[in-house]
Short mmCIF file of N, CA and C in Angstrom, two decimals:
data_model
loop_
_atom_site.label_atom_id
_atom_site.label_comp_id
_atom_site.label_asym_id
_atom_site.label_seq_id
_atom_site.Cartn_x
_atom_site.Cartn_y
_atom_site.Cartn_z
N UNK A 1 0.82 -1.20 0.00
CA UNK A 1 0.00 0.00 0.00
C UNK A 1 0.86 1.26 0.00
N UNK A 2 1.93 1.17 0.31
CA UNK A 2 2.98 2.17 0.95
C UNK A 2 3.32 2.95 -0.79
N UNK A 3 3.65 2.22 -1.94
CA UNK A 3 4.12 2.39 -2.80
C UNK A 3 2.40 2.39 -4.39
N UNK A 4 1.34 2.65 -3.67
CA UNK A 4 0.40 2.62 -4.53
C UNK A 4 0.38 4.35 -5.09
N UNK A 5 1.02 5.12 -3.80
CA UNK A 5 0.61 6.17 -4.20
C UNK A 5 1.98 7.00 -5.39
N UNK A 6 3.37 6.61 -5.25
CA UNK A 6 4.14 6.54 -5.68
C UNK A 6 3.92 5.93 -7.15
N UNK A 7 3.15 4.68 -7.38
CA UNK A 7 3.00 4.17 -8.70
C UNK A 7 1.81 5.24 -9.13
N UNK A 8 1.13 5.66 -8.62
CA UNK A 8 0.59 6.34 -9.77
C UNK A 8 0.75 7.73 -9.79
N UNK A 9 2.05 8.14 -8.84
CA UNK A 9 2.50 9.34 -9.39
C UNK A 9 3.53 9.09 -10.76
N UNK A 10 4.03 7.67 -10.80
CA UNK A 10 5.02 7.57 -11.71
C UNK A 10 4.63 7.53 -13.11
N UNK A 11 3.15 7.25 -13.60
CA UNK A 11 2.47 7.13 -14.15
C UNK A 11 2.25 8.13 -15.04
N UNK A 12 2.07 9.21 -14.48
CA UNK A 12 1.42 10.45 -15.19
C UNK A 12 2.57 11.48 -15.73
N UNK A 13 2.31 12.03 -16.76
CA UNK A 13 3.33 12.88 -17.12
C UNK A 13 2.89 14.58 -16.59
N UNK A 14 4.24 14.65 -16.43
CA UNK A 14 4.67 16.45 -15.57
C UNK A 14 5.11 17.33 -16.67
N UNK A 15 3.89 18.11 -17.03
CA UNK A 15 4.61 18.92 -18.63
C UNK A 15 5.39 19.69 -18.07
N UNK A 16 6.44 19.95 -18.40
CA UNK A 16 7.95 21.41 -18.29
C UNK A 16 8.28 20.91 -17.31
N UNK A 17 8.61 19.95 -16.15
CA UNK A 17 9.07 19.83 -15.12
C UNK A 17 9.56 18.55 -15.06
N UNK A 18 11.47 18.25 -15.18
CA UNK A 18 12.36 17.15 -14.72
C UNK A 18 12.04 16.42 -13.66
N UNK A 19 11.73 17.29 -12.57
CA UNK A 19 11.82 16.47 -11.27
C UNK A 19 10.51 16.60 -10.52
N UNK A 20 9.96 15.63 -10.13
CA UNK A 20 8.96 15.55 -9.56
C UNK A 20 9.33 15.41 -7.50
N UNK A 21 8.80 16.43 -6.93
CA UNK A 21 9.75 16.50 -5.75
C UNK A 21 8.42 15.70 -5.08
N UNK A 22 9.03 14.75 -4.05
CA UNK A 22 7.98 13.91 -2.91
C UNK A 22 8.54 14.23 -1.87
N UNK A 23 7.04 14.64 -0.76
CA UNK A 23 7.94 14.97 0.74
C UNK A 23 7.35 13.82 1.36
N UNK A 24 8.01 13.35 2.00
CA UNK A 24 7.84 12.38 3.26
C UNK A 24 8.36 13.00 4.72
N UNK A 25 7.34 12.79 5.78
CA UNK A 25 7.37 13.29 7.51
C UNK A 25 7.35 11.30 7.81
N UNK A 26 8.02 10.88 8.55
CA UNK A 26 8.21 9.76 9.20
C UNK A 26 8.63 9.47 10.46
N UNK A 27 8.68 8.57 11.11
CA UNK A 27 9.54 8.51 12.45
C UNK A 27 10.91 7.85 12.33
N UNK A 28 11.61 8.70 11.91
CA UNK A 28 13.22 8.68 12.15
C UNK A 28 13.69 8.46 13.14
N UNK A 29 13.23 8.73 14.60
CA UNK A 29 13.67 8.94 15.61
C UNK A 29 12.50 8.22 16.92
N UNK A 30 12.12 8.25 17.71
CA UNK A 30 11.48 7.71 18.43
C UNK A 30 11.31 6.25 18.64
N UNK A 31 9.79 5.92 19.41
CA UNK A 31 9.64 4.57 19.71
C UNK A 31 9.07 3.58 18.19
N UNK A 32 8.88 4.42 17.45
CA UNK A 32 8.49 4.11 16.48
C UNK A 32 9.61 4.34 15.16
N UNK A 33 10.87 4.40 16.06
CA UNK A 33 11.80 4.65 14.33
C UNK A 33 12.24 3.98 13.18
N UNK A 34 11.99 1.82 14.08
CA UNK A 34 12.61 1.22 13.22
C UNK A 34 11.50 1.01 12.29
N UNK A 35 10.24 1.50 11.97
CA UNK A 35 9.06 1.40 11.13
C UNK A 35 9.49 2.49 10.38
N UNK A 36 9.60 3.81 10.35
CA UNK A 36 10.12 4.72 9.89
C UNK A 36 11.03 4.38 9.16
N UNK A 37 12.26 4.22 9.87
CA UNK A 37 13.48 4.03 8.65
C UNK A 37 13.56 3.04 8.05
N UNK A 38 12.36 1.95 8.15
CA UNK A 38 13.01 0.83 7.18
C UNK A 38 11.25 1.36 5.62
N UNK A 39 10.55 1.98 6.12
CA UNK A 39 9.56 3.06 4.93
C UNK A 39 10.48 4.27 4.41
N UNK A 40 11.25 4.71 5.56
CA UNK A 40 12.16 5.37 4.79
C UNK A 40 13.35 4.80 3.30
N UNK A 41 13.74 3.59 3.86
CA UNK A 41 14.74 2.72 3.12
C UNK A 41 13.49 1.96 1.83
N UNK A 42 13.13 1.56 1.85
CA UNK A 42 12.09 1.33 1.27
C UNK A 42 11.49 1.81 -0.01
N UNK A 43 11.16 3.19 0.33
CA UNK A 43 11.36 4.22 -0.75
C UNK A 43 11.86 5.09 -1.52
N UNK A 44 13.14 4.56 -0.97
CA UNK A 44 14.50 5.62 -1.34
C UNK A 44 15.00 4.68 -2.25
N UNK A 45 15.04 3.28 -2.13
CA UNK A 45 15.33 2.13 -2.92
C UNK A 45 14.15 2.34 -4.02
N UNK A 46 12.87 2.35 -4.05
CA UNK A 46 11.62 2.41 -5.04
C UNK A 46 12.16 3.35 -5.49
N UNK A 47 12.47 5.10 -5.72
CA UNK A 47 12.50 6.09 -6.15
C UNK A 47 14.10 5.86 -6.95
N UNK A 48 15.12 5.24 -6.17
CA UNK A 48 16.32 5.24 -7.04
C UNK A 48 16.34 4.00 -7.98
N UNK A 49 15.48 2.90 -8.22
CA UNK A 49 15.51 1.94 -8.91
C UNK A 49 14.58 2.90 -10.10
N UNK A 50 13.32 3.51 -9.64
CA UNK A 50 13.04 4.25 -10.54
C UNK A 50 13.98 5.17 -11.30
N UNK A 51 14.44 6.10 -11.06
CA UNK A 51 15.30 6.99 -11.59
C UNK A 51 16.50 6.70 -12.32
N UNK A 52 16.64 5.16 -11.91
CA UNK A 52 17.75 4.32 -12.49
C UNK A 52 17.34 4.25 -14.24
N UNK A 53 15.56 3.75 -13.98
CA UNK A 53 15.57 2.87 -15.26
C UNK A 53 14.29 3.63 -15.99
N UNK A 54 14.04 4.89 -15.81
CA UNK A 54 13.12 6.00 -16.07
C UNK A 54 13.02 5.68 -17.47
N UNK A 55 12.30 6.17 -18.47
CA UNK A 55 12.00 6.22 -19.99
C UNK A 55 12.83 7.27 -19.87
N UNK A 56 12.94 7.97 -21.57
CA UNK A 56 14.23 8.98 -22.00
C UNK A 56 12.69 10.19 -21.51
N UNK A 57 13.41 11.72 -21.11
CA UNK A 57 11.81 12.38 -21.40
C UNK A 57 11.40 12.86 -19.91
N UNK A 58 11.52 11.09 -19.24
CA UNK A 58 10.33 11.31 -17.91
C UNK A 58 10.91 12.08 -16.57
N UNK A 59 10.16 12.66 -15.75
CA UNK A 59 11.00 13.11 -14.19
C UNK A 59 11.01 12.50 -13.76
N UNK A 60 12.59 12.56 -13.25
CA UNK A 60 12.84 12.17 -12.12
C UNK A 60 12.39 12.22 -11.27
N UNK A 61 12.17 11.56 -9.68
CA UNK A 61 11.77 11.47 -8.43
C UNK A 61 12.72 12.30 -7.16
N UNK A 62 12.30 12.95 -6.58
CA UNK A 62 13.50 13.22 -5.72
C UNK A 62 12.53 13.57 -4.02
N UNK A 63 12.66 12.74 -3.45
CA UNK A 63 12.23 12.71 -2.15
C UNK A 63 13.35 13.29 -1.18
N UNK A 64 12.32 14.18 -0.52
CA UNK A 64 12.98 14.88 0.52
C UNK A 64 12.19 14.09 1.90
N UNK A 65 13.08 13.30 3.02
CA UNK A 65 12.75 12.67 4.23
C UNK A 65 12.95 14.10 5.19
N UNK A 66 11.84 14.10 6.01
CA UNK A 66 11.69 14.70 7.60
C UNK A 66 11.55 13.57 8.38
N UNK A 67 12.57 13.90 9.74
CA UNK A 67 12.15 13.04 11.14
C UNK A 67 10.95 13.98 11.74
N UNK A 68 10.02 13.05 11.94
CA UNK A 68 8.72 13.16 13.03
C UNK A 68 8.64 12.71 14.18
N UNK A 69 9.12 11.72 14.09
CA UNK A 69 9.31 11.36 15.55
C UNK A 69 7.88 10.43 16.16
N UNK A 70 7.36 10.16 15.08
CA UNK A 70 5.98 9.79 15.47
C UNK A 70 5.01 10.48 16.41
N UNK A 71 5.21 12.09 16.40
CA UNK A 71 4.57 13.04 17.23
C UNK A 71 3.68 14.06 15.68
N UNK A 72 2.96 14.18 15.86
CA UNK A 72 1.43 14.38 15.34
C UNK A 72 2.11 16.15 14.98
N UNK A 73 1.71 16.63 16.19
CA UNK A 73 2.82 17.98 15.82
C UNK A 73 3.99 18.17 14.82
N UNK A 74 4.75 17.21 15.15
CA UNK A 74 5.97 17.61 14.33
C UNK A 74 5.70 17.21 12.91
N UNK A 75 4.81 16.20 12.87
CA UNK A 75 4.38 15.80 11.53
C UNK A 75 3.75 16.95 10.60
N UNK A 76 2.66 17.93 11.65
CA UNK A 76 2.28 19.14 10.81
C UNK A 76 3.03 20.02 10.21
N UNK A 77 4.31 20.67 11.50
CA UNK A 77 5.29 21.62 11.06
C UNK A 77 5.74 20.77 9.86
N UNK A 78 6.55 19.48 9.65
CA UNK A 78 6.85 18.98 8.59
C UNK A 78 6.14 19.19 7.30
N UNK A 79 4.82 18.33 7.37
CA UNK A 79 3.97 18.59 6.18
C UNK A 79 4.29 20.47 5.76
N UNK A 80 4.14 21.23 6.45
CA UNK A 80 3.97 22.70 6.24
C UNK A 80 4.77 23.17 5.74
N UNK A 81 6.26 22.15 6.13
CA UNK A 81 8.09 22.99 5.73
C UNK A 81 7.79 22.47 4.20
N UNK A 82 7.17 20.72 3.92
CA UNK A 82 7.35 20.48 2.53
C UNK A 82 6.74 20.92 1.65
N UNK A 83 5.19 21.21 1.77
CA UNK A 83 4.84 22.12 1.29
C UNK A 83 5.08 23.44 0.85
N UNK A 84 5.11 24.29 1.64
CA UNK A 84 5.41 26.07 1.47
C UNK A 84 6.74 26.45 1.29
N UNK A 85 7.97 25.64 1.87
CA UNK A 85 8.84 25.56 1.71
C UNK A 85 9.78 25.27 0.68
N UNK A 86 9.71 23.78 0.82
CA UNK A 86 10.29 23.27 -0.06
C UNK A 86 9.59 22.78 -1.35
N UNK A 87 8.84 23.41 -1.10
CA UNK A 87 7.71 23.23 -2.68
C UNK A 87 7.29 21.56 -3.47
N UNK A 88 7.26 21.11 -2.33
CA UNK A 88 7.08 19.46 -3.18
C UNK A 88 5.52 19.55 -3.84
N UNK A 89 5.86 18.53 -4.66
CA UNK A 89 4.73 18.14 -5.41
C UNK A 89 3.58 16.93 -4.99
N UNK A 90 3.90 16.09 -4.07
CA UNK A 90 3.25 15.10 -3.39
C UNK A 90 3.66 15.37 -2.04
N UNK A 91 3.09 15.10 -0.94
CA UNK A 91 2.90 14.19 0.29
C UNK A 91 2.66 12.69 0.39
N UNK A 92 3.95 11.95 0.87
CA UNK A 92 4.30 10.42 0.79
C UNK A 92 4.37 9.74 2.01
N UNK A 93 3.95 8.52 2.40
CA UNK A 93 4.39 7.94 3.12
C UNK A 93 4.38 8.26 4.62
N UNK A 94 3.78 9.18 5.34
CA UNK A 94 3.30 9.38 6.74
C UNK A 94 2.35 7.99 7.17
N UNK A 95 3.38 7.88 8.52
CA UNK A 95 3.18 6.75 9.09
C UNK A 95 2.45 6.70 10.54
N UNK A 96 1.04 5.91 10.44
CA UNK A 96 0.43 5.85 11.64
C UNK A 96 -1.17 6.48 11.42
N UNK A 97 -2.12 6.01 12.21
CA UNK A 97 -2.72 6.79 12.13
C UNK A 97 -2.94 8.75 12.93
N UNK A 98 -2.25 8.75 14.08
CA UNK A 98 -2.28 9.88 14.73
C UNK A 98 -1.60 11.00 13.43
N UNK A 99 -0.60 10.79 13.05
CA UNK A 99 0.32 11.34 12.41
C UNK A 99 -0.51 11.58 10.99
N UNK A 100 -0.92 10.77 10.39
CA UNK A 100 -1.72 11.09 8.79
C UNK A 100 -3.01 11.61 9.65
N UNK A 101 -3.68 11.69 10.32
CA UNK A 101 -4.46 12.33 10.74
C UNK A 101 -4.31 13.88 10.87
N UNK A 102 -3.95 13.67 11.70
CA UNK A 102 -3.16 15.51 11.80
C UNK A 102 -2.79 16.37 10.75
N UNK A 103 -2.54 15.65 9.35
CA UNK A 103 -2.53 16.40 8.34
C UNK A 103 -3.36 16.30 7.48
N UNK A 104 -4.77 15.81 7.85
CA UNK A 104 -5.45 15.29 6.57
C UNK A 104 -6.59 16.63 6.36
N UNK A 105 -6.62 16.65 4.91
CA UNK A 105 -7.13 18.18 4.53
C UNK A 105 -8.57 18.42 5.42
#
């Protein structure tokens, strides 16, 4: 399920734009990190096997990881930095329900 939303971003074409930026908020850190970093590892492997073997033409993937900590809060400031900030094009991979909660529109 983790990678459904990733396949059908890979899917669609991005007119004028190389890189398609994905933010991911996860738990890097906490009681919940080794779930985190192995969704972190996970998709960093999906996105570089992609980018490996892309068609001529298509964007690239480039995921930017935040630690959350599996705290609901930090997950918002996150969502907010990848957004407004760092201008991504998707929200990926938030883990848990407290945490995808807290950011859901």
């Amino acid at each position: 399920l983790l990678f459904v939303f990733a396949s059908a971003v890979l899917n669609f074409t991005v007119s004028a734009q190389s890189v398609v930026k994905i933010g991911m908020s996860t738990a890097l850190s906490g009681p919940a990190k080794e779930i985190g970093q192995q969704l972190k590892a996970g998709a960093e492997l999906h996105f570089n096997f992609y980018n490996q073997h892309k068609a001529n033409g298509a964007a690239a993937i480039e995921l930017q990881v935040l630690d959350d900590g599996y705290e609901p809060h930090k997950t918002v400031t996150n969502a907010r930095k990848l957004v407004y900030e760092n201008k991504v094009d998707a929200l990926f991979g938030v883990m848990g329900t407290p945490t995808s909660y807290a950011i859901k529109p």
